[in-house]
Amino acid sequence: MMEMQQRKRLGDLLIESGLISEEQLNDALANRKKGQKLGDALLQRGAITEQQLIEVLEFQLGIPHVSLYRYPFDVTLTSLISKEFAKRNYLIPLKKEGNRLFVAMADPMDFFAIDDLRLSTGFQIERAIASKEDILRAITKYYEMDDEIQEFSFQEEKTNSVVVKEAEDEAPIVRLVNQLIANAVQQKASDIHIDPQETKVTVRYRVDGLLKTERTLPKQVQSILTTRIKIMANLDITEHRVPQDGRIKISREFNPIDLRISVLPTVFGEKIVMRILDLGSTLNDVKKIGFNRLNLQRFLKLIEQPNGIVLITGPTGSGKSSTLYAALNYLNSEEVNIITVEDPVEYQLEGINQIQVNTNVGLTFASGLRSILRQDPNIIMVGEIRDKETADVAVRASLTGHLVLSTLHTNDAVGTVTRLTDMGVEPFLVATSLAGVVAQRLVRRLCRDCQEEYEPSKSERDIFARRGITIEKLIRGKGCGNCNMTGFKGRIAVHELMVLNEEMKRAILDKKPSSVLRELAVKNKMIFLLDDGLIKVKQGLTATEEVLRVVNID
């Protein structure tokens, strides 16, 4: 009974502190999974952030909140609490004083875990609150990292062959690789880079678009590490001189994860890049990609058309395929036949027929597209338009009454038209078939937990004023344990969307230069990349320097 009261108090407190409304509370209480804590249910809905929950608990229970980023841990204590126990209950030992053991917990109301600890260690337990991610990061760092490297040095002396050890599944190398992947997924990294250097091997993670060094491994680990990854990806372990590609499918905590592996021979050995496609967390909702209100309306109108080509452009890694998949997901129903040709198929979608390009047997984008047309499709998605042949078939498909979605590498929406004509597509075909173009970039989203207001600098004011936006105060991230002191967490897309109207089509037909198209776009009230980015800065979603990092200002 007592626990119920305490749970009820948390909801009341959140309402009193103005963090959630009565409806949100009732919604969370009514729809949470069996046995799920209220706090977790609210977090899952995005009603509050972890930091806000921690602050309320801290205030309610009088338990201090610790940030584990750069916390001076007493590493000897890891022997007191097993890794399994720590992971299962989201807790980690901090320090001991006399007969008291200080423990950081994600849920300080977990009295069973506290009793277990008291019995197993014999200490009085003092609680502190820390966020789940913080604790998991610390467990990974202090419990798992050091053992492996020590084991390696022993192993090197005993036996120099990988194969002997490979038989045991718990070989240090197997654990090390699993560890690197698990860590990357937990930090929401998009790529893992394993870079061999002269005297060492560095491992870097790309988190929110920026690389950072995660750890350095001794040089003698290199060959065995490379071999292990190649075995997982079914690559040829005897071949060290040519680039190889493969993929690994794994499942972490019931979440299917796809890894695309690329191996490239460099001077100091093979560099490996693993692209992580987290199939569970893909954005499959068009409304959640970050389109602003006007652009969302226009985009939905575009993809609901019965025919025409809709292109999504931007450099590699700007989230084009996520937008494409979200659009397909939106259009996916049993009334329509959707077929895609991709290279490679990144995410498998239910109810959509996906074809994988295979150049070895002559299945290219163009030939795949031709055969698709005999399959009575309504909507066709082409992974990428790379050459004239593909572009021609795509144009023909759209003229015969199909909606064609595809991507193209250009810098902005207006430049797409020129790019197509440069490829050799006739201007009159471009004019009749192209319905609209979305250009997209990804910027880092400000961390919700450590925001502060600041006075914009003169140059910032100038940039905003030049685009006709007035600003008083802007928001930036201070940096906290939750976002690894960067001030950013997660990413958000900025878009520009060009819908071709009659005037524009006529301009394309008359082979007018792109400057004319740009003027027409302005007249058509098109929101340019820079404007969309600055509006998002004004809304407190991202920072000015982030927008300037991905958009040319001219």
PDB file of C-alpha atoms in Angstrom, residues 133 137 187-188 207-210 212 442-452 454 460 475-492 536-537 540-549:
ATOM      1  CA  GLU A 133      22.061   6.297 -19.620  1.00  0.00           C
ATOM      2  CA  ARG A 137      27.693   4.234 -19.686  1.00  0.00           C
ATOM      3  CA  GLN A 187      25.485   5.926 -27.422  1.00  0.00           C
ATOM      4  CA  LYS A 188      23.257   6.058 -30.520  1.00  0.00           C
ATOM      5  CA  VAL A 207      27.582  10.342 -32.758  1.00  0.00           C
ATOM      6  CA  ASP A 208      25.163  12.953 -34.104  1.00  0.00           C
ATOM      7  CA  GLY A 209      27.283  13.389 -37.186  1.00  0.00           C
ATOM      8  CA  LEU A 210      30.622  14.073 -35.461  1.00  0.00           C
ATOM      9  CA  LYS A 212      34.961  11.171 -31.459  1.00  0.00           C
ATOM     10  CA  LEU A 442      20.813  17.053 -40.532  1.00  0.00           C
ATOM     11  CA  VAL A 443      21.747  19.345 -37.638  1.00  0.00           C
ATOM     12  CA  ARG A 444      22.332  18.399 -34.035  1.00  0.00           C
ATOM     13  CA  ARG A 445      19.411  18.995 -31.702  1.00  0.00           C
ATOM     14  CA  LEU A 446      20.025  20.921 -28.470  1.00  0.00           C
ATOM     15  CA  CYS A 447      20.034  18.734 -25.362  1.00  0.00           C
ATOM     16  CA  ARG A 448      16.748  19.272 -23.527  1.00  0.00           C
ATOM     17  CA  ASP A 449      18.340  19.049 -20.094  1.00  0.00           C
ATOM     18  CA  CYS A 450      20.964  21.777 -20.046  1.00  0.00           C
ATOM     19  CA  GLN A 451      19.492  24.659 -22.028  1.00  0.00           C
ATOM     20  CA  GLU A 452      20.180  28.266 -21.146  1.00  0.00           C
ATOM     21  CA  TYR A 454      21.901  33.886 -24.065  1.00  0.00           C
ATOM     22  CA  GLU A 460      24.231  36.156 -35.363  1.00  0.00           C
ATOM     23  CA  ILE A 475      19.042  29.117 -26.492  1.00  0.00           C
ATOM     24  CA  ARG A 476      22.184  27.018 -26.254  1.00  0.00           C
ATOM     25  CA  GLY A 477      23.194  23.814 -24.488  1.00  0.00           C
ATOM     26  CA  LYS A 478      25.556  24.223 -21.524  1.00  0.00           C
ATOM     27  CA  GLY A 479      26.636  20.594 -21.590  1.00  0.00           C
ATOM     28  CA  CYS A 480      25.710  17.986 -18.985  1.00  0.00           C
ATOM     29  CA  GLY A 481      26.381  14.333 -18.227  1.00  0.00           C
ATOM     30  CA  ASN A 482      23.414  13.358 -20.330  1.00  0.00           C
ATOM     31  CA  CYS A 483      24.789  14.723 -23.586  1.00  0.00           C
ATOM     32  CA  ASN A 484      28.454  13.965 -22.846  1.00  0.00           C
ATOM     33  CA  MET A 485      29.129  17.661 -22.220  1.00  0.00           C
ATOM     34  CA  THR A 486      28.433  18.553 -25.858  1.00  0.00           C
ATOM     35  CA  GLY A 487      25.178  20.466 -25.341  1.00  0.00           C
ATOM     36  CA  PHE A 488      23.584  18.432 -28.143  1.00  0.00           C
ATOM     37  CA  LYS A 489      21.648  15.196 -28.134  1.00  0.00           C
ATOM     38  CA  GLY A 490      20.061  13.616 -31.175  1.00  0.00           C
ATOM     39  CA  ARG A 491      19.567  15.214 -34.561  1.00  0.00           C
ATOM     40  CA  ILE A 492      16.841  17.014 -36.437  1.00  0.00           C
ATOM     41  CA  LYS A 536      14.529  26.014 -35.851  1.00  0.00           C
ATOM     42  CA  VAL A 537      17.235  27.976 -34.019  1.00  0.00           C
ATOM     43  CA  GLY A 540      15.275  26.547 -29.541  1.00  0.00           C
ATOM     44  CA  LEU A 541      15.756  23.249 -31.369  1.00  0.00           C
ATOM     45  CA  THR A 542      19.312  23.749 -32.615  1.00  0.00           C
ATOM     46  CA  ALA A 543      22.160  26.274 -32.620  1.00  0.00           C
ATOM     47  CA  THR A 544      23.172  28.850 -35.235  1.00  0.00           C
ATOM     48  CA  GLU A 545      26.637  27.374 -35.767  1.00  0.00           C
ATOM     49  CA  GLU A 546      25.031  23.981 -36.483  1.00  0.00           C
ATOM     50  CA  VAL A 547      22.934  25.457 -39.283  1.00  0.00           C
ATOM     51  CA  LEU A 548      25.925  27.311 -40.736  1.00  0.00           C
ATOM     52  CA  ARG A 549      27.931  24.077 -40.627  1.00  0.00           C
TER      53      ARG A 549
END
